Amino acid sequence: MLTSLAHALGTLLLTLGSPDPVFPTEPAEGVWPLEPRPEVVAGFDPPAEEWGAGHRGVDLSGSLGQPVLAAHAGSVTYAGRLAGRGVVVVTRGAERTTYEPVDALVEVGDTVTAGQVLGRLELFGSHCWPRACLHWGLLRGERYLDPLTLVGSGPVRLLPLGTGTGAPLAAQALPTTAPGLSLGRVAP
C-alpha cells in the first residue's frame, strides 16, 4: 500500500512541471439558461469517438413553460422542430449553444443578448421524462464542450495545494485524502 502511494505521489510530482495551464485564460462569461440557478441532473459525458454514445451537453432541471435564456450573446441560427422537439441554436463566431426542448419565441436571424428569453421549456423531448429539463449544449466548431464552463462550473481535477495554476494531475491514481492536495477548476 505504501509503495503504491509513493509511486502515485512520484508520478504526481513528475507531472507538475508541465507548462499546460489548468485555468481558463478568460473568466466565465455566460449566464445560466434557467433561473433560478437549476440543478444539473445529468452532466457532460462526451463519447470517446465522434460516433460513440455519450451525453454531449448537460441536463438542467426545470419546469414546464419556464423561460429559457440565451447563455451568451449571438445570432439565432436555428429555431424550430427537430425530430419532433423544439430546438434553438445561438451562434457566436465558431461557438454555438443549443437548447432543447424549447418552444421558440425567437426566429432565425434574431440577435440576442445574454439572458434574453429564447422560448419556453417544453416537456416533449425531455431527457428527464416525465419531468421537464433543459438539454443545454456547447460546440466550438464541430467539437462538443461542457456548457457549464460558460458559467464557471465544470469538471475538477486535483492540483497542488496553494497554487492557482499547474498541470492536470492523474487524479485517479491518487487517494482523495493525499496530503497537500486540493480541488481546483480545469479549463475545457
Tab-separated table of C-alpha atoms in Angstrom:
chain	number	residue	atom	x	y	z
A	1	MET	CA	0.000	0.000	0.000
A	2	LEU	CA	2.715	2.492	0.949
A	3	THR	CA	4.718	1.566	-2.146
A	4	SER	CA	1.772	2.237	-4.457
A	5	LEU	CA	1.045	5.535	-2.675
A	6	ALA	CA	4.699	6.570	-3.010
A	7	HIS	CA	4.638	5.632	-6.717
A	8	ALA	CA	1.423	7.653	-7.261
A	9	LEU	CA	2.865	10.691	-5.492
A	10	GLY	CA	6.088	10.353	-7.514
A	11	THR	CA	4.058	10.334	-10.721
A	12	LEU	CA	2.194	13.393	-9.467
A	13	LEU	CA	5.412	15.294	-8.822
A	14	LEU	CA	6.719	14.482	-12.312
A	15	THR	CA	3.592	15.970	-13.925
A	16	LEU	CA	3.854	19.269	-12.064
A	17	GLY	CA	6.493	20.630	-14.427
A	18	SER	CA	4.150	20.576	-17.427
A	19	PRO	CA	3.561	24.055	-18.907
A	20	ASP	CA	-0.125	23.404	-19.786
A	21	PRO	CA	-2.447	25.782	-17.908
A	22	VAL	CA	-5.385	24.328	-15.978
A	23	PHE	CA	-7.425	27.500	-15.607
A	24	PRO	CA	-9.169	29.310	-18.446
A	25	THR	CA	-7.416	32.434	-19.661
A	26	GLU	CA	-10.763	34.255	-19.639
A	27	PRO	CA	-13.293	34.266	-16.815
A	28	ALA	CA	-16.681	32.615	-17.302
A	29	GLU	CA	-18.801	34.949	-19.390
A	30	GLY	CA	-22.166	33.291	-19.737
A	31	VAL	CA	-25.394	33.166	-17.772
A	32	TRP	CA	-27.426	30.159	-16.679
A	33	PRO	CA	-30.135	29.351	-19.256
A	34	LEU	CA	-32.707	28.780	-16.491
A	35	GLU	CA	-33.465	30.926	-13.435
A	36	PRO	CA	-33.105	30.410	-10.585
A	37	ARG	CA	-29.832	28.502	-10.985
A	38	PRO	CA	-31.007	24.974	-11.827
A	39	GLU	CA	-29.908	21.590	-10.560
A	40	VAL	CA	-27.664	19.718	-13.018
A	41	VAL	CA	-29.401	16.344	-13.309
A	42	ALA	CA	-27.075	14.865	-15.952
A	43	GLY	CA	-23.556	16.083	-16.628
A	44	PHE	CA	-21.413	16.337	-19.727
A	45	ASP	CA	-20.088	12.911	-20.783
A	46	PRO	CA	-18.611	13.133	-24.289
A	47	PRO	CA	-18.106	9.947	-26.293
A	48	ALA	CA	-14.622	8.506	-26.758
A	49	GLU	CA	-15.168	8.586	-30.555
A	50	GLU	CA	-17.240	11.104	-32.537
A	51	TRP	CA	-19.784	8.442	-33.463
A	52	GLY	CA	-19.967	6.834	-29.993
A	53	ALA	CA	-22.600	7.036	-27.310
A	54	GLY	CA	-22.332	9.789	-24.728
A	55	HIS	CA	-24.027	12.881	-23.365
A	56	ARG	CA	-22.987	15.885	-25.461
A	57	GLY	CA	-24.364	18.503	-23.089
A	58	VAL	CA	-25.927	18.816	-19.659
A	59	ASP	CA	-29.499	18.402	-18.470
A	60	LEU	CA	-30.830	21.121	-16.183
A	61	SER	CA	-33.910	20.593	-14.018
A	62	GLY	CA	-36.746	22.904	-14.953
A	63	SER	CA	-40.495	23.239	-15.096
A	64	LEU	CA	-42.925	23.151	-17.986
A	65	GLY	CA	-43.256	26.626	-19.555
A	66	GLN	CA	-40.212	28.045	-17.748
A	67	PRO	CA	-38.379	30.771	-19.730
A	68	VAL	CA	-35.182	29.536	-21.435
A	69	LEU	CA	-32.470	32.200	-21.607
A	70	ALA	CA	-29.565	32.716	-24.011
A	71	ALA	CA	-26.359	31.755	-22.192
A	72	HIS	CA	-24.406	34.294	-24.262
A	73	ALA	CA	-24.997	36.919	-26.920
A	74	GLY	CA	-25.151	35.858	-30.539
A	75	SER	CA	-27.345	35.231	-33.538
A	76	VAL	CA	-30.148	32.668	-33.682
A	77	THR	CA	-29.141	30.202	-36.404
A	78	TYR	CA	-31.869	27.617	-35.765
A	79	ALA	CA	-35.277	27.866	-34.128
A	80	GLY	CA	-37.757	25.139	-34.905
A	81	ARG	CA	-38.726	21.487	-34.614
A	82	LEU	CA	-36.143	18.749	-34.985
A	83	ALA	CA	-37.234	15.131	-34.569
A	84	GLY	CA	-40.457	16.442	-33.043
A	85	ARG	CA	-38.915	18.589	-30.308
A	86	GLY	CA	-38.237	22.302	-30.234
A	87	VAL	CA	-34.597	23.328	-30.663
A	88	VAL	CA	-32.906	26.745	-30.545
A	89	VAL	CA	-29.269	27.337	-31.567
A	90	VAL	CA	-27.412	30.576	-30.800
A	91	THR	CA	-24.135	31.152	-32.683
A	92	ARG	CA	-21.271	33.462	-31.784
A	93	GLY	CA	-18.263	33.073	-34.078
A	94	ALA	CA	-17.215	29.403	-34.081
A	95	GLU	CA	-19.178	28.735	-30.873
A	96	ARG	CA	-22.781	27.526	-30.685
A	97	THR	CA	-25.077	26.898	-27.734
A	98	THR	CA	-28.034	24.566	-28.168
A	99	TYR	CA	-31.240	24.396	-26.142
A	100	GLU	CA	-33.934	21.693	-26.221
A	101	PRO	CA	-36.846	21.041	-25.862
A	102	VAL	CA	-37.890	24.666	-26.286
A	103	ASP	CA	-40.971	26.318	-27.746
A	104	ALA	CA	-39.063	29.104	-29.552
A	105	LEU	CA	-40.043	32.758	-29.184
A	106	VAL	CA	-37.144	33.850	-31.419
A	107	GLU	CA	-36.566	33.388	-35.138
A	108	VAL	CA	-33.541	32.592	-37.291
A	109	GLY	CA	-31.557	35.783	-37.807
A	110	ASP	CA	-32.545	37.393	-34.497
A	111	THR	CA	-29.677	38.881	-32.496
A	112	VAL	CA	-29.915	38.015	-28.797
A	113	THR	CA	-28.140	39.194	-25.663
A	114	ALA	CA	-27.006	37.054	-22.738
A	115	GLY	CA	-30.037	36.419	-20.532
A	116	GLN	CA	-32.612	37.175	-23.237
A	117	VAL	CA	-35.605	34.809	-23.366
A	118	LEU	CA	-35.313	32.354	-26.287
A	119	GLY	CA	-38.501	30.430	-25.592
A	120	ARG	CA	-40.316	28.286	-23.044
A	121	LEU	CA	-39.314	24.848	-21.763
A	122	GLU	CA	-41.378	22.017	-23.227
A	123	LEU	CA	-41.993	18.542	-21.870
A	124	PHE	CA	-41.979	16.560	-25.137
A	125	GLY	CA	-38.410	15.507	-25.869
A	126	SER	CA	-37.197	15.999	-22.288
A	127	HIS	CA	-34.219	13.820	-21.355
A	128	CYS	CA	-35.722	13.668	-17.839
A	129	TRP	CA	-39.157	12.385	-18.821
A	130	PRO	CA	-41.653	12.553	-17.138
A	131	ARG	CA	-40.059	15.665	-15.594
A	132	ALA	CA	-39.143	18.742	-17.622
A	133	CYS	CA	-35.480	19.548	-18.072
A	134	LEU	CA	-33.401	21.562	-20.496
A	135	HIS	CA	-30.697	19.836	-22.528
A	136	TRP	CA	-28.025	22.534	-22.964
A	137	GLY	CA	-25.108	22.013	-25.329
A	138	LEU	CA	-21.972	23.893	-26.380
A	139	LEU	CA	-19.948	23.383	-29.545
A	140	ARG	CA	-16.818	25.096	-30.798
A	141	GLY	CA	-16.540	24.232	-34.454
A	142	GLU	CA	-17.555	20.566	-34.533
A	143	ARG	CA	-16.231	19.769	-31.039
A	144	TYR	CA	-18.664	19.352	-28.151
A	145	LEU	CA	-17.629	21.107	-24.930
A	146	ASP	CA	-19.047	21.244	-21.412
A	147	PRO	CA	-21.514	24.171	-21.363
A	148	LEU	CA	-21.040	24.549	-17.606
A	149	THR	CA	-17.695	26.208	-18.381
A	150	LEU	CA	-19.700	29.212	-19.641
A	151	VAL	CA	-20.991	29.822	-16.117
A	152	GLY	CA	-17.843	28.989	-14.156
A	153	SER	CA	-18.716	25.378	-13.361
A	154	GLY	CA	-17.480	22.135	-14.811
A	155	PRO	CA	-15.012	19.343	-14.095
A	156	VAL	CA	-12.473	19.485	-11.303
A	157	ARG	CA	-9.053	17.889	-11.003
A	158	LEU	CA	-6.537	17.684	-8.183
A	159	LEU	CA	-3.989	20.496	-8.013
A	160	PRO	CA	-1.037	21.112	-5.700
A	161	LEU	CA	-2.140	22.931	-2.534
A	162	GLY	CA	-1.732	26.701	-2.656
A	163	THR	CA	-1.325	27.038	-6.427
A	164	GLY	CA	-3.573	28.858	-8.826
A	165	THR	CA	-2.173	27.123	-11.895
A	166	GLY	CA	-0.498	23.873	-12.741
A	167	ALA	CA	-0.856	20.857	-14.964
A	168	PRO	CA	-3.767	18.423	-14.857
A	169	LEU	CA	-2.897	15.622	-12.481
A	170	ALA	CA	-3.520	11.903	-12.632
A	171	ALA	CA	-6.269	12.180	-10.018
A	172	GLN	CA	-7.460	8.615	-10.500
A	173	ALA	CA	-4.063	7.313	-9.339
A	174	LEU	CA	-4.192	9.255	-6.057
A	175	PRO	CA	-6.215	8.699	-2.930
A	176	THR	CA	-8.614	11.561	-2.247
A	177	THR	CA	-7.038	12.124	1.163
A	178	ALA	CA	-3.465	12.627	-0.070
A	179	PRO	CA	-1.812	15.394	1.996
A	180	GLY	CA	-1.016	18.669	0.254
A	181	LEU	CA	-3.697	18.424	-2.464
A	182	SER	CA	-6.847	20.434	-3.060
A	183	LEU	CA	-9.575	20.510	-5.678
A	184	GLY	CA	-9.321	23.154	-8.422
A	185	ARG	CA	-11.077	24.028	-11.672
A	186	VAL	CA	-9.803	22.837	-15.033
A	187	ALA	CA	-10.045	24.579	-18.387
A	188	PRO	CA	-12.031	22.806	-21.120
